[in-house]
Coordinates of C-alpha atoms in Angstrom, one line a residue:
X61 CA 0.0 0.0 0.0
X62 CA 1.3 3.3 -0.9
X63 CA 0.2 6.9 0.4
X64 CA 0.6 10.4 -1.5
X65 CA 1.4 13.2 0.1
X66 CA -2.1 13.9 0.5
X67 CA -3.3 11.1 2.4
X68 CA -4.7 9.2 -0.1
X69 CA -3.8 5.4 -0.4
X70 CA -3.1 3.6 -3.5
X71 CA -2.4 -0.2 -4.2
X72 CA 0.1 -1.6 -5.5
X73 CA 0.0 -3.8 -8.7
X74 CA 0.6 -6.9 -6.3
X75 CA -2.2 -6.6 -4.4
X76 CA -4.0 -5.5 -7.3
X77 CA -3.5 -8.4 -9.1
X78 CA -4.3 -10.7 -5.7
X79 CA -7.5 -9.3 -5.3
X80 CA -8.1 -10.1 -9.1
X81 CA -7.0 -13.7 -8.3
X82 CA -9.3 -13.8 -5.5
X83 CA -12.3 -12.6 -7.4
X84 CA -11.5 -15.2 -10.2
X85 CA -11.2 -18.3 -7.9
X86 CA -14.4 -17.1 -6.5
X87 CA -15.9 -16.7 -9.1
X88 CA -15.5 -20.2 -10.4
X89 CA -16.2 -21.7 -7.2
X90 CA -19.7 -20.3 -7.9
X91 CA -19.5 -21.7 -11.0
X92 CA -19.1 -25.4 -9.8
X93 CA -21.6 -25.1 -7.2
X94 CA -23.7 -23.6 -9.5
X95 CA -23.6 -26.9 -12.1
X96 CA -22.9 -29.4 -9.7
X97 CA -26.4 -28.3 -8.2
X98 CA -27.8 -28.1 -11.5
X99 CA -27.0 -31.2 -13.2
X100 CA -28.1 -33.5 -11.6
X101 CA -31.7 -31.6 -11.6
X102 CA -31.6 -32.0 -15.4
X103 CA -30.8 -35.5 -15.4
X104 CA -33.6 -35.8 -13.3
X105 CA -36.0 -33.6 -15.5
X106 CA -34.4 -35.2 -18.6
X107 CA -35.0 -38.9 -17.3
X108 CA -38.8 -39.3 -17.9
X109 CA -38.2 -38.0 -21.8
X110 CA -34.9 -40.2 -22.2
X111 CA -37.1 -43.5 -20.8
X112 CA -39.9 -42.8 -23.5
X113 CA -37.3 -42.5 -26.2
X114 CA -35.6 -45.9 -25.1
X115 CA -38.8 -47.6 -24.4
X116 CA -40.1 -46.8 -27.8
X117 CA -36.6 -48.9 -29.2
X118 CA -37.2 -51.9 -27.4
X119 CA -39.1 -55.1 -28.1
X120 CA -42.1 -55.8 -26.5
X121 CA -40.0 -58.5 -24.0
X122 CA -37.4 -55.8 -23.1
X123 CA -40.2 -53.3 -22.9
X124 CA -42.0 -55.8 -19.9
X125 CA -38.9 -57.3 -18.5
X126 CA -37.5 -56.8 -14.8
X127 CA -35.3 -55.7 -13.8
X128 CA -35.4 -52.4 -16.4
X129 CA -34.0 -52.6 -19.3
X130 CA -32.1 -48.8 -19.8
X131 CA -30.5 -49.3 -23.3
X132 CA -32.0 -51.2 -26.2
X133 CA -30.7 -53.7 -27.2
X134 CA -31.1 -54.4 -30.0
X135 CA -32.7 -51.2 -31.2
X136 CA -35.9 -51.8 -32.9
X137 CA -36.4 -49.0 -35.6
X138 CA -38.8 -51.3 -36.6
X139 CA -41.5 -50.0 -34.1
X140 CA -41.9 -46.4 -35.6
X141 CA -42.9 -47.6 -39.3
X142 CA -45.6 -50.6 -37.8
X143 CA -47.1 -48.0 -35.1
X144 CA -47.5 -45.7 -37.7
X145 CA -49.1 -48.1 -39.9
X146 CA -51.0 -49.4 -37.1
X147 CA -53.8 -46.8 -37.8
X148 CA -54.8 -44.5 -40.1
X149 CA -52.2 -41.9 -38.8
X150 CA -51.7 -39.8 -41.8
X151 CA -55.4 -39.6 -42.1
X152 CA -55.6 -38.3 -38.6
X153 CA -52.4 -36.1 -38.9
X154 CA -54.4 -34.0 -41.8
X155 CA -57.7 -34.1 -40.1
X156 CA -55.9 -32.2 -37.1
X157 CA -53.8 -30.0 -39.0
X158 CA -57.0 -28.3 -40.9
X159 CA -58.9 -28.1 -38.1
X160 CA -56.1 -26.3 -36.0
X161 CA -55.5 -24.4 -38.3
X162 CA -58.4 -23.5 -39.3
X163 CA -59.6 -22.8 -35.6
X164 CA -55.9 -20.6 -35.2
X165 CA -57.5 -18.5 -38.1
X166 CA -61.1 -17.9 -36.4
X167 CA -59.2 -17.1 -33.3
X168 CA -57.0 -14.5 -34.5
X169 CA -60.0 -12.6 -36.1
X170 CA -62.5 -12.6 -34.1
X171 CA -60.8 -12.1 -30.7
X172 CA -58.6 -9.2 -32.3
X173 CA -61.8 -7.5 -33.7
X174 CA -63.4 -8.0 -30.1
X175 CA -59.8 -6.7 -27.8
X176 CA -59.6 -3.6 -30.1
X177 CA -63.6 -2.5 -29.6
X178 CA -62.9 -3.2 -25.9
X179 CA -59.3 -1.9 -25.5
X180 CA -58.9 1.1 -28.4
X181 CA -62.3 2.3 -28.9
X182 CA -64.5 4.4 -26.5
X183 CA -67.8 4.0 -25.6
X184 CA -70.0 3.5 -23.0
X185 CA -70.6 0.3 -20.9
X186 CA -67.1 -1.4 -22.6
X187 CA -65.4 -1.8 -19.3
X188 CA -68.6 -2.9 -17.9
X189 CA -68.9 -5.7 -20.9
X190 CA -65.3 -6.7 -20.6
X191 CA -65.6 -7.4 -17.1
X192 CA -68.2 -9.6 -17.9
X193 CA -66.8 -11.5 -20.5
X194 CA -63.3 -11.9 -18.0
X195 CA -66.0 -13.4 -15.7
X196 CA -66.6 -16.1 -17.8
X197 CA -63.1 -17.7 -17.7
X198 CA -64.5 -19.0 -13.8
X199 CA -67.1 -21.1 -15.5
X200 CA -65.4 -24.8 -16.0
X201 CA -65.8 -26.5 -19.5
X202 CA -67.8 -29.2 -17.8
X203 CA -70.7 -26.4 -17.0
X204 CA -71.2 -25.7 -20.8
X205 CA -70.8 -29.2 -22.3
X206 CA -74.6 -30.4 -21.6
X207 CA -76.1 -27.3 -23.0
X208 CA -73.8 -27.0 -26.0
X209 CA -73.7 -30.4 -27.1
X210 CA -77.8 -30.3 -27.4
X211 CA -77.4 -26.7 -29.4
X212 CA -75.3 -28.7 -31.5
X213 CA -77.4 -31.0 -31.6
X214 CA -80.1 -29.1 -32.4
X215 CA -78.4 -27.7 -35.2
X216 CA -77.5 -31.0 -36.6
X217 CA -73.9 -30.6 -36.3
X218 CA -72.9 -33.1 -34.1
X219 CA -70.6 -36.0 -36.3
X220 CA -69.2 -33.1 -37.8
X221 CA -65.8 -30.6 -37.4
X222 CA -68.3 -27.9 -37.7
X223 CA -68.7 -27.9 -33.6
X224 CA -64.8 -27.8 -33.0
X225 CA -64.2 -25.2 -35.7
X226 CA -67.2 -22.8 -35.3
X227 CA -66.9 -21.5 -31.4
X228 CA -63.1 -20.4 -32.4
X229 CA -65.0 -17.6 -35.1
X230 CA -66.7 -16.2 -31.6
X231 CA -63.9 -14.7 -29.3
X232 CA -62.9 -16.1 -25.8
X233 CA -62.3 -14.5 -22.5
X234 CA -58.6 -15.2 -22.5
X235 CA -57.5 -14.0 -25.6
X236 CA -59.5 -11.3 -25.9
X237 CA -57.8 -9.8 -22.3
X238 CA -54.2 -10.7 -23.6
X239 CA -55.0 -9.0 -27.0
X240 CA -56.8 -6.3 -25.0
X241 CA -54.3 -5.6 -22.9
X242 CA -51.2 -5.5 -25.4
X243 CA -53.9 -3.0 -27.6
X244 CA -53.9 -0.6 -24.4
X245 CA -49.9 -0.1 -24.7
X246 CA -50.1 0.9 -28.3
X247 CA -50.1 4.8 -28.0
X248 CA -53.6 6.4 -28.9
X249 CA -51.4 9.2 -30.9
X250 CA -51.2 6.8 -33.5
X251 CA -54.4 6.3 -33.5
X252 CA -55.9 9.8 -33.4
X253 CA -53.1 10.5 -36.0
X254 CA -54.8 7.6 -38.2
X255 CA -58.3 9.6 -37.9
X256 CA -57.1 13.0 -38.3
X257 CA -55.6 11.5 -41.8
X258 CA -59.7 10.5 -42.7
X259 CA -59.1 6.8 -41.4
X260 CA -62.1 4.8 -40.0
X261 CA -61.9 2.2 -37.4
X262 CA -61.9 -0.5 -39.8
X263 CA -58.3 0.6 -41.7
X264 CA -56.5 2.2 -38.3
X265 CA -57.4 -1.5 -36.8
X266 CA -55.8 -2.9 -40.0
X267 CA -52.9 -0.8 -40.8
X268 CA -51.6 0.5 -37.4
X269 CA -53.3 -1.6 -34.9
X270 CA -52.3 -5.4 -36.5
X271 CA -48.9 -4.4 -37.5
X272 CA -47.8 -3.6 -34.2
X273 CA -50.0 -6.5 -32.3
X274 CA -47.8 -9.2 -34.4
X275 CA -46.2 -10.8 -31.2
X276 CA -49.6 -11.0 -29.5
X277 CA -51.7 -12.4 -32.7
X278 CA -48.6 -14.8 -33.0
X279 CA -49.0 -15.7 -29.0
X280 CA -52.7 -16.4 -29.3
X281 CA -52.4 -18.7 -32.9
X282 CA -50.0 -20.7 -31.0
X283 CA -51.8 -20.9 -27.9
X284 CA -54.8 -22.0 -30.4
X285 CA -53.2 -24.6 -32.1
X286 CA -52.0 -26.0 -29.1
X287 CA -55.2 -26.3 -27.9
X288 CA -57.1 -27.7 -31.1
X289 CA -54.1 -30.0 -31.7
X290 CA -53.9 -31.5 -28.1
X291 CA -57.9 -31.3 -27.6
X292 CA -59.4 -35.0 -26.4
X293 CA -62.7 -33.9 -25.0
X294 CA -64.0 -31.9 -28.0
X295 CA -63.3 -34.9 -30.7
X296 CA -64.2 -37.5 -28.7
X297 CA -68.3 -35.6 -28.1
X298 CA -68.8 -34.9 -31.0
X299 CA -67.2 -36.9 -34.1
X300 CA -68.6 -40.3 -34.5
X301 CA -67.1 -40.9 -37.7
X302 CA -63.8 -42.9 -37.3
X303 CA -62.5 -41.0 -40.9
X304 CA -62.9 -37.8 -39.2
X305 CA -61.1 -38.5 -36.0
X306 CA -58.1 -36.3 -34.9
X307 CA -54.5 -37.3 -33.6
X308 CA -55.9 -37.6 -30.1
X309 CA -58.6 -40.2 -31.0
X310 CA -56.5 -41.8 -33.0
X311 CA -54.3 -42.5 -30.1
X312 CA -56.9 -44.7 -28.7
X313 CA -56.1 -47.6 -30.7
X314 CA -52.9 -48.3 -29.2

């Protein structure tokens, strides 16, 4: 340690350089506690996936056998090709694409039309209404699925797609509050802009308001296509037709 004249201490390059080496060895101290701690929770989260992998290699006595059997041996590629064959899985695999995809479309409209009346446009009662419509997300599934299967019914709908397509073209609770909410952060200057410039609602919703919502339309799409694709309940109501049957139907028959 050296001091100036004026008090004022300064440290030499040696202690400098200590303090450095100090800093470093702690440093990668933290850095094996950190992973020592950590890998072996990935193993463990990493286990369940790697057994369904290995498990889907295996014969059917190596699949049964005690005690486990952890590697394959021998691997049975086999297995892939016969449990595809073993339904009509590319016949499913469509049936689910179009009507994800088609329910990812309905979604994207009609919830974005709904969250910018309720989030960008003023008028009376809208919180009111929005409120309400949050509300709904408390009622369970199982509340609604006596009264709309006989609607459906009613409408003679039921053995067809057109009762897990249809209610997406209608808006939902969920998305229309995400949607609604990521509307609110868009400033209103560019909105009152767009009407000073002679714009209705219809082209500022299109040309300002979607542009900027890309990240949220793309959030609710996927959430929608996750839902269609892994739905059981929906399928399984109302599609009697075994041609018609989605991925999670077709499941069944193993």
């Amino acid at each position: 340690m050296e001091v100036t004249a004026g008090g004022s201490a300064h440290m030499s390059s040696g202690e400098i350089s200590r303090q450095k080496r100090i800093a470093q060895v702690k440093h990668v101290l933290r850095q094996i506690f950190s992973h020592a701690m950590l890998i072996p929770l990935a193993i463990l989260f990493i286990l369940p996936f790697y057994w369904m992998v290995s498990t889907s290699l295996k014969s059917d006595r190596q699949v049964f056998a005690w005690p486990l059997v952890w590697f394959p041996n021998p691997i049975v590629w086999q297995n892939y090709p016969d449990s595809i064959a073993f339904f009509p899985f590319w016949l499913y695999l469509r049936n689910t694409v179009f009507i994800a995809a088609t329910t990812v479309i309905g979604a994207v409209l009609s919830n974005s039309l709904v969250a910018y009346s309720l989030g960008c446009i003023r008028w009376r009662g809208r919180d009111i209404l929005f409120l309400i419509a949050v509300a709904t997300m408390m009622i369970p599934y199982q509340v609604v699925m006596v009264p709309l299967f006989i609607t459906f019914s009613k409408l003679n709908w039921v053995g067809t797609w057109l009762p897990l397509i249809v209610p997406s073209f209608f808006s939902g609770a969920f998305f229309v509050f995400l949607l609604r909410q990521f509307f609110r952060t868009i400033p209103n200057d560019l909105i009152d802009a767009g009407k000073i410039d002679g714009a209705a609602h219809p082209r500022i919703f299109a040309q300002i308001v979607l542009p900027l919502a890309k990240p949220a339309l793309f959030t609710v799409g996927l959430f929608q296509f996750l839902n269609s694709w892994s739905d059981f309940t929906g399928p399984l109501i109302y599609l009697s037709d075994s041609k018609m049957y989605t991925i999670s139907l077709g499941l069944q028959f193993f």
